[in-house]
Short mmCIF file of C-alpha atoms in Angstrom, two decimals:
data_model
loop_
_atom_site.label_atom_id
_atom_site.label_comp_id
_atom_site.label_asym_id
_atom_site.label_seq_id
_atom_site.Cartn_x
_atom_site.Cartn_y
_atom_site.Cartn_z
CA ASN A 1206 0.00 0.00 0.00
CA ALA A 1207 2.83 2.39 0.77
CA GLU A 1208 4.48 1.81 -2.59
CA LYS A 1209 1.16 2.24 -4.40
CA ASN A 1210 0.81 5.66 -2.76
CA GLY A 1211 4.34 6.70 -3.65
CA ILE A 1212 5.68 6.37 -0.11
CA LYS A 1213 9.22 5.09 0.27
CA LEU A 1214 9.83 2.82 3.23
CA SER A 1215 13.08 2.00 4.98
CA CYS A 1216 13.61 -0.94 7.34
CA TYR A 1217 16.25 -1.15 10.07
CA ASN A 1218 17.57 -3.89 12.33
CA ASN A 1219 19.54 -1.45 14.49
CA PHE A 1220 17.77 1.16 16.59
CA GLU A 1221 20.66 3.62 16.52
CA ASP A 1222 20.67 3.60 12.72
CA PHE A 1223 16.91 4.05 12.79
CA LEU A 1224 17.24 7.16 14.99
CA LYS A 1225 19.62 8.73 12.47
CA ALA A 1226 16.97 8.62 9.75
CA ASP A 1227 15.48 11.87 8.47
CA MET A 1228 12.19 11.95 10.38
CA ASP A 1229 10.37 14.19 12.82
CA ALA A 1230 8.48 11.70 14.96
CA VAL A 1231 8.41 8.09 16.14
CA ILE A 1232 5.45 5.88 17.02
CA LEU A 1233 6.46 3.30 19.63
CA ALA A 1234 4.59 0.00 19.37
CA ASN A 1235 7.15 -2.35 20.90
CA TYR A 1236 6.40 -4.57 23.92
CA ALA A 1237 4.20 -2.85 26.51
CA HIS A 1238 6.81 -2.77 29.29
CA GLN A 1239 9.61 -1.44 27.06
CA HIS A 1240 8.22 1.89 25.88
CA ALA A 1241 9.87 4.37 28.26
CA PRO A 1242 13.56 3.59 27.53
CA PHE A 1243 12.96 3.82 23.77
CA ALA A 1244 10.87 6.97 24.15
CA ILE A 1245 13.72 8.60 26.07
CA ARG A 1246 16.23 7.67 23.37
CA CYS A 1247 13.94 9.09 20.69
CA LEU A 1248 13.43 12.36 22.56
CA LYS A 1249 17.17 12.75 23.13
CA ALA A 1250 17.65 12.20 19.39
CA GLY A 1251 15.27 15.08 18.65
CA LYS A 1252 12.17 13.07 17.70
CA HIS A 1253 8.63 13.66 18.87
CA VAL A 1254 7.12 10.49 20.41
CA LEU A 1255 3.73 8.81 20.33
CA SER A 1256 3.83 5.89 22.77
CA GLU A 1257 1.52 2.92 22.85
CA VAL A 1258 0.29 1.51 26.16
CA LEU A 1259 2.00 1.33 28.75
CA PRO A 1260 3.97 4.52 29.47
CA CYS A 1261 6.56 3.01 31.86
CA ALA A 1262 7.40 -0.20 33.69
CA THR A 1263 8.70 1.43 36.89
CA ILE A 1264 8.22 4.73 38.69
CA ALA A 1265 11.88 5.52 38.03
CA GLU A 1266 11.25 5.14 34.30
CA GLY A 1267 8.27 7.47 34.60
CA ALA A 1268 10.44 10.11 36.27
CA ALA A 1269 13.15 9.76 33.61
CA LEU A 1270 10.57 9.98 30.83
CA ILE A 1271 9.20 13.26 32.19
CA ASP A 1272 12.77 14.58 32.45
CA ALA A 1273 13.40 13.73 28.80
CA VAL A 1274 10.22 15.49 27.64
CA GLU A 1275 10.97 18.62 29.67
CA GLU A 1276 14.61 18.77 28.58
CA SER A 1277 13.88 18.16 24.89
CA ARG A 1278 10.80 20.42 24.76
CA LEU A 1279 9.42 18.00 22.20
CA ILE A 1280 5.93 16.51 21.99
CA TYR A 1281 5.20 13.27 23.81
CA ALA A 1282 1.70 11.85 23.39
CA TYR A 1283 0.16 8.73 24.88
CA ALA A 1284 -1.92 6.53 22.57
CA GLU A 1285 -4.57 5.50 25.11
CA ASN A 1286 -7.30 4.88 22.56
CA TYR A 1287 -9.98 4.02 25.14
CA CYS A 1288 -10.17 7.72 25.98
CA TYR A 1289 -11.39 8.34 22.44
CA MET A 1290 -13.99 5.62 22.09
CA GLN A 1291 -17.31 6.98 20.84
CA HIS A 1292 -19.08 6.81 24.20
CA HIS A 1293 -16.25 8.00 26.39
CA PHE A 1294 -14.93 10.77 24.17
CA GLU A 1295 -18.42 12.27 24.15
CA MET A 1296 -18.70 12.04 27.96
CA TRP A 1297 -15.19 13.51 28.35
CA ARG A 1298 -16.30 16.50 26.26
CA ARG A 1299 -19.47 17.05 28.26
CA ILE A 1300 -17.85 16.54 31.68
CA LYS A 1301 -15.09 18.95 30.69
CA SER A 1302 -17.74 21.57 29.89
CA GLY A 1303 -19.13 21.20 33.42
CA GLU A 1304 -22.53 19.76 32.53
CA ILE A 1305 -22.77 17.51 35.60
CA GLY A 1306 -20.62 19.67 37.87
CA GLU A 1307 -17.79 18.50 40.13
CA ILE A 1308 -17.26 14.73 39.95
CA SER A 1309 -17.20 12.94 43.30
CA TYR A 1310 -17.16 9.29 42.16
CA ALA A 1311 -16.47 7.40 38.95
CA GLU A 1312 -16.15 3.82 37.76
CA GLY A 1313 -14.29 2.42 34.79
CA GLU A 1314 -14.14 -1.18 33.58
CA TYR A 1315 -12.01 -2.90 31.00
CA ILE A 1316 -12.82 -6.60 31.11
CA HIS A 1317 -11.19 -8.64 28.38
CA ASP A 1318 -11.10 -12.39 28.85
CA CYS A 1319 -8.09 -13.40 26.75
CA THR A 1320 -7.94 -16.99 28.01
CA SER A 1321 -8.95 -18.61 24.71
CA ILE A 1322 -6.38 -16.60 22.73
CA TRP A 1323 -3.52 -16.75 25.27
CA PRO A 1324 -1.26 -18.88 23.03
CA ARG A 1325 -1.71 -16.42 20.16
CA ILE A 1326 -1.00 -13.25 22.15
CA THR A 1327 1.97 -14.65 24.11
CA TYR A 1328 3.50 -16.71 21.25
CA GLY A 1329 3.88 -19.59 23.68
CA ASP A 1330 6.76 -17.71 25.32
CA PRO A 1331 6.89 -17.85 29.16
CA MET A 1332 9.01 -14.68 29.12
CA HIS A 1333 6.42 -12.71 27.15
CA TRP A 1334 5.47 -9.53 29.00
CA ARG A 1335 1.88 -10.71 29.47
CA ASN A 1336 3.18 -13.69 31.44
CA ASN A 1337 5.20 -11.50 33.76
CA MET A 1338 2.70 -8.78 34.61
CA HIS A 1339 -0.03 -8.37 37.16
CA THR A 1340 -3.22 -7.07 35.59
CA ASN A 1341 -3.14 -3.92 37.72
CA PHE A 1342 -0.16 -2.76 35.66
CA TYR A 1343 -2.39 -2.77 32.57
CA CYS A 1344 -4.82 -0.25 34.00
CA THR A 1345 -4.90 2.70 31.63
CA HIS A 1346 -7.86 1.41 29.56
CA SER A 1347 -10.04 1.56 32.69
CA LEU A 1348 -8.45 4.37 34.73
CA GLY A 1349 -7.13 6.59 31.94
CA PRO A 1350 -10.47 7.82 30.58
CA MET A 1351 -11.56 8.81 34.09
CA LEU A 1352 -8.38 10.75 34.81
CA MET A 1353 -8.71 12.63 31.52
CA ALA A 1354 -12.40 13.46 31.97
CA ILE A 1355 -12.17 14.52 35.64
CA ASP A 1356 -8.82 16.26 35.11
CA LYS A 1357 -7.61 15.90 38.70
CA ARG A 1358 -4.31 14.42 39.83
CA PRO A 1359 -4.36 11.04 41.62
CA VAL A 1360 -2.94 11.20 45.16
CA SER A 1361 -3.38 7.67 46.55
CA VAL A 1362 -4.27 4.20 45.35
CA SER A 1363 -5.34 0.91 46.95
CA GLY A 1364 -5.06 -2.27 44.90
CA PHE A 1365 -6.68 -5.68 45.01
CA ASP A 1366 -5.81 -9.01 43.39
CA LEU A 1367 -8.78 -10.86 41.87
CA PRO A 1368 -7.75 -14.44 41.13
CA ASP A 1369 -8.98 -16.47 38.17
CA TYR A 1370 -9.92 -19.76 39.81
CA CYS A 1371 -10.52 -21.38 36.42
CA ARG A 1372 -13.00 -24.22 36.28
CA ASN A 1373 -11.54 -26.39 39.00
CA GLY A 1374 -10.51 -23.85 41.63
CA LYS A 1375 -6.81 -23.66 40.75
CA VAL A 1376 -5.19 -20.31 40.07
CA PRO A 1377 -2.63 -19.86 37.26
CA GLU A 1378 -0.18 -17.10 38.13
CA THR A 1379 -0.56 -15.56 34.69
CA LEU A 1380 -4.34 -15.10 34.71
CA GLY A 1381 -6.68 -13.02 36.84
CA ALA A 1382 -7.95 -9.48 37.23
CA GLY A 1383 -7.13 -6.35 39.20
CA LEU A 1384 -9.12 -3.71 41.03
CA MET A 1385 -7.96 -0.33 42.26
CA LEU A 1386 -9.48 2.54 44.21
CA VAL A 1387 -7.82 5.82 43.29
CA LYS A 1388 -8.32 8.98 45.34
CA LEU A 1389 -7.97 12.28 43.45
CA GLU A 1390 -6.73 15.64 44.68
CA ASN A 1391 -10.30 16.98 45.01
CA GLY A 1392 -11.35 14.04 47.21
CA ALA A 1393 -13.13 12.16 44.41
CA VAL A 1394 -12.64 8.39 44.14
CA CYS A 1395 -12.29 6.31 40.97
CA ARG A 1396 -12.88 2.56 40.95
CA ALA A 1397 -11.01 0.87 38.10
CA LEU A 1398 -11.55 -2.80 37.23
CA HIS A 1399 -9.52 -4.54 34.57
CA GLY A 1400 -8.45 -7.99 33.48
CA GLY A 1401 -9.72 -11.42 32.55
CA LEU A 1402 -12.94 -12.18 34.38
CA ARG A 1403 -15.30 -14.65 32.70
CA ARG A 1404 -17.02 -12.94 29.83
CA ALA A 1405 -17.35 -13.30 26.06
CA GLU A 1406 -14.13 -12.67 24.15
CA GLN A 1407 -15.30 -9.20 23.06
CA PRO A 1408 -13.91 -6.62 25.53
CA ASN A 1409 -16.32 -4.91 27.90
CA ASP A 1410 -15.63 -1.25 28.66
CA ASN A 1411 -18.03 0.82 30.73
CA TYR A 1412 -17.79 4.10 32.63
CA ILE A 1413 -20.00 6.02 35.05
CA TYR A 1414 -19.61 9.46 36.63
CA TYR A 1415 -21.49 11.03 39.53
CA GLY A 1416 -21.31 14.81 39.71
CA ASP A 1417 -23.04 17.33 41.94
CA LEU A 1418 -25.32 18.31 39.04
CA GLY A 1419 -26.06 14.90 37.56
CA THR A 1420 -24.78 11.58 36.26
CA MET A 1421 -23.25 10.24 33.04
CA GLU A 1422 -22.88 6.58 32.19
CA THR A 1423 -22.37 4.30 29.24
CA GLY A 1424 -24.88 1.71 28.06
CA ARG A 1425 -23.73 -1.61 29.46
CA PHE A 1426 -25.29 -3.83 26.78
CA SER A 1427 -25.32 -3.63 23.01
CA ASP A 1428 -29.03 -2.83 22.76
CA ALA A 1429 -28.74 0.17 25.13
CA PRO A 1430 -27.98 3.76 24.07
CA VAL A 1431 -24.24 4.42 24.19
CA VAL A 1432 -24.45 7.57 26.34
CA ASN A 1433 -26.91 8.20 29.18
CA VAL A 1434 -26.99 11.58 30.93
CA TYR A 1435 -29.05 12.65 33.95
CA LYS A 1436 -29.11 16.39 34.63
CA GLU A 1437 -30.77 17.52 37.82
CA GLY A 1438 -33.25 20.41 37.76
CA GLU A 1439 -33.96 23.08 40.35
CA LYS A 1440 -35.33 20.50 42.82
CA TYR A 1441 -33.13 17.80 44.33
CA CYS A 1442 -33.74 14.33 42.82
CA HIS A 1443 -35.82 15.78 39.98
CA GLY A 1444 -34.30 16.01 36.55
CA GLU A 1445 -34.27 14.63 33.04
CA TRP A 1446 -32.49 11.76 31.30
CA GLU A 1447 -30.96 12.02 27.85
CA ARG A 1448 -30.13 8.74 26.13
CA TYR A 1449 -28.50 8.69 22.71
CA ASN A 1450 -25.79 7.41 20.39
CA PRO A 1451 -23.47 10.38 19.78
CA LYS A 1452 -21.99 11.51 16.52
CA GLN A 1453 -18.28 12.27 16.33
CA PHE A 1454 -17.85 15.85 17.46
CA ILE A 1455 -14.37 15.88 15.87
CA LYS A 1456 -14.69 14.16 12.52
CA PRO A 1457 -11.76 12.28 10.97
CA LYS A 1458 -10.08 14.11 8.12
CA ALA A 1459 -10.11 10.97 5.98
CA GLU A 1460 -12.50 8.11 5.29
CA TYR A 1461 -11.81 4.82 7.07
CA LYS A 1462 -13.67 1.62 6.26
CA ASN A 1463 -13.05 -0.13 9.58
CA PRO A 1464 -11.73 2.23 12.26
CA GLY A 1465 -10.83 0.05 15.24
CA HIS A 1466 -12.04 0.26 18.83
CA MET A 1467 -15.29 2.13 18.12
CA GLY A 1468 -13.52 4.59 15.87
CA SER A 1469 -10.99 5.57 18.52
CA ASP A 1470 -7.80 4.37 16.84
CA TYR A 1471 -7.72 7.40 14.54
CA TYR A 1472 -7.54 10.03 17.28
CA PRO A 1473 -4.28 9.45 19.20
CA THR A 1474 -2.18 9.76 16.04
CA ASN A 1475 -4.26 12.61 14.64
CA PHE A 1476 -4.03 14.69 17.83
CA PHE A 1477 -0.31 13.88 18.13
CA ILE A 1478 0.33 15.33 14.67
CA GLU A 1479 -1.92 18.32 15.33
CA LYS A 1480 -0.13 19.06 18.60
CA ILE A 1481 3.24 19.01 16.83
CA LEU A 1482 1.78 21.51 14.34
CA GLY A 1483 0.44 23.66 17.17
CA GLN A 1484 -3.20 23.13 16.21
CA LYS A 1485 -5.99 23.68 18.74
CA ASP A 1486 -7.55 20.19 18.81
CA GLY A 1487 -4.17 18.52 19.25
CA ILE A 1488 -3.25 20.81 22.13
CA GLU A 1489 -6.63 20.29 23.79
CA TRP A 1490 -7.16 16.54 23.37
CA SER A 1491 -3.73 14.89 23.10
CA ILE A 1492 -2.63 13.06 26.28
CA ASP A 1493 0.63 14.52 27.60
CA VAL A 1494 3.46 12.84 29.48
CA TYR A 1495 2.26 13.90 32.94
CA LYS A 1496 -1.19 12.36 32.50
CA ALA A 1497 0.29 9.27 30.87
CA VAL A 1498 2.77 8.60 33.66
CA GLU A 1499 0.15 9.23 36.33
CA MET A 1500 -2.11 6.64 34.73
CA GLY A 1501 0.72 4.14 34.52
CA ILE A 1502 2.22 4.50 37.99
CA CYS A 1503 -1.22 4.09 39.58
CA GLY A 1504 -1.07 0.50 38.32
CA ILE A 1505 2.45 -0.03 39.67
CA LEU A 1506 1.41 1.36 43.06
CA ALA A 1507 -1.83 -0.67 43.07
CA HIS A 1508 0.26 -3.83 42.80
CA ARG A 1509 2.50 -2.57 45.60
CA SER A 1510 -0.66 -2.09 47.66
CA VAL A 1511 -1.72 -5.68 46.88
CA LEU A 1512 1.59 -7.04 48.17
CA ASN A 1513 1.24 -4.95 51.36
CA GLY A 1514 -2.23 -5.96 52.46
CA ASN A 1515 -4.19 -3.55 50.21
CA ILE A 1516 -3.10 -0.47 52.15
CA PRO A 1517 -3.29 2.90 50.33
CA MET A 1518 -0.13 3.99 48.54
CA LYS A 1519 0.79 7.62 47.95
CA VAL A 1520 0.94 8.62 44.29
CA PRO A 1521 3.93 10.96 43.96
CA ASN A 1522 3.53 14.26 42.16
CA LEU A 1523 6.12 13.71 39.44
CA ARG A 1524 5.22 17.08 37.92
CA ASN A 1525 7.25 18.51 40.79
CA LYS A 1526 10.96 17.97 40.08
CA SER A 1527 12.01 17.95 43.74
CA GLU A 1528 9.51 15.17 44.45
CA ARG A 1529 10.48 13.42 41.22
CA ASN A 1530 14.06 13.23 42.51
CA LEU A 1531 12.89 11.00 45.39
CA TYR A 1532 11.73 8.28 42.98
CA ARG A 1533 14.63 8.04 40.54
CA ASN A 1534 15.69 4.71 42.04
CA ASP A 1535 12.20 3.28 42.50
CA CYS A 1536 12.59 0.28 40.19
CA GLU A 1537 10.14 -2.21 41.69
CA THR A 1538 8.71 -4.40 38.94
CA THR A 1539 7.42 -7.85 38.05
CA PHE A 1540 9.28 -7.87 34.71
CA PRO A 1541 12.59 -9.78 34.95
CA ASP A 1542 14.17 -7.99 31.97
CA ILE A 1543 13.95 -4.41 33.30
CA GLU A 1544 17.37 -2.82 33.70
CA ASN A 1545 18.18 -2.32 37.40
CA GLY A 1546 14.74 -3.68 38.26
CA LYS A 1547 13.87 -4.80 41.78
CA LEU A 1548 11.84 -7.94 41.14
CA VAL A 1549 8.69 -8.55 43.20
CA SER A 1550 6.03 -11.27 43.14
CA ARG A 1551 3.40 -11.21 40.41
CA ARG A 1552 0.56 -12.26 42.69
CA GLU A 1553 -0.64 -11.80 46.25
CA LEU A 1554 -1.32 -15.55 46.36
CA PRO A 1555 1.63 -17.88 47.05
CA PRO A 1556 3.32 -18.69 43.73
CA ALA A 1557 2.91 -22.21 42.38
CA ARG A 1558 6.05 -22.38 40.25
CA GLU A 1559 5.80 -26.03 39.22
CA ARG A 1560 2.18 -25.69 38.08
CA ASP A 1561 2.93 -22.38 36.35
CA GLU A 1562 5.71 -24.07 34.39
CA GLN A 1563 3.27 -26.80 33.36
CA PHE A 1564 0.78 -24.14 32.29
CA GLN A 1565 3.41 -22.39 30.17
CA LYS A 1566 4.50 -25.65 28.53
CA TYR A 1567 0.88 -26.37 27.64
CA ILE A 1568 0.45 -22.90 26.13
CA ALA A 1569 3.70 -23.27 24.17
CA GLY A 1570 2.45 -26.58 22.78
CA LEU A 1571 -0.79 -25.00 21.64
CA TRP A 1572 1.12 -22.15 20.00
CA ASN A 1573 3.30 -24.60 18.10
CA GLU A 1574 0.18 -26.45 16.94
CA HIS A 1575 -1.58 -23.18 16.00
CA ALA A 1576 -4.38 -24.20 18.37
CA GLU A 1577 -6.54 -22.15 20.73
CA PHE A 1578 -6.78 -22.62 24.48
CA GLU A 1579 -10.42 -23.70 24.64
CA LYS A 1580 -10.34 -25.88 27.76
CA TYR A 1581 -8.53 -25.51 31.02
CA PRO A 1582 -5.98 -28.32 31.42
CA TYR A 1583 -6.06 -28.40 35.23
#
């Protein structure tokens, strides 16, 4: 397709050679726990960066990433497409305009049961990042839209480990779900649920907001209107509901036959480019490095809370350089390949190494046979 449109492509097998190429920006779509180090290298090489999910694998990486953006004065944008899904992007717009007032409580869910496709998405590799991550790390699909819409900094987080007991009561280390309660600087609380609870393979993403002037929530099932808004009138507990399927309030500049994720995949890249060009929509709607890192480290701290009896963990204000300095060596992680990482357990539950190895061998066998994981082996 590129050649048909007169676009010349170059391929590289060395990242340093790649960085020397004549280009203005880089889109990072490498493994989810490896984005920050490559983003930093790109920024230092004078390239704007659009990063896929996740922003960082440790709090120290998050601090270093913010440093690199501030020092380079280049554009960093976070490609959290769930913020731009049809239902949520519309609610973000209306909440930002103040239609339901100050938000005091919100819920976000990203439930995606990947069990049947686990061989395909991990390539049968026990060292794949998905096999070395607690679900709370992968929290920005559920938490991110809430942080963008409410626009308040998170200050503390409590995390919980929700085990996947499978069909016989045994818990693989690599499966399960996570829950976090995040307190914001205005006292509001966000409940974020994410991971592989039993559900159809199609992801389930729902959000609800309670403000002092009303409520906004998504339609939970396919036959319900996508956006539901309650706006209170002059009397308490008396108001009107508005239920509808919104049109895109920022229309794509090109026609797309199958835009992914409810049309959201277009927007992160579009707003990234517009922000580089100094255009209004890009400046207003692109997700910057501070928001991105805050989303990401909430997941890291939620897991830390899990391993410490679910107690609340302070979310550092990494926008403040003096506070950022306190976390430059905070390298706690569940990923064994993180440079200078301090390895911690993946689960609150006692690890079952022998059974986990059996599970991984089974998955590898299915991958080699190009088969799906349709039945639990234990």
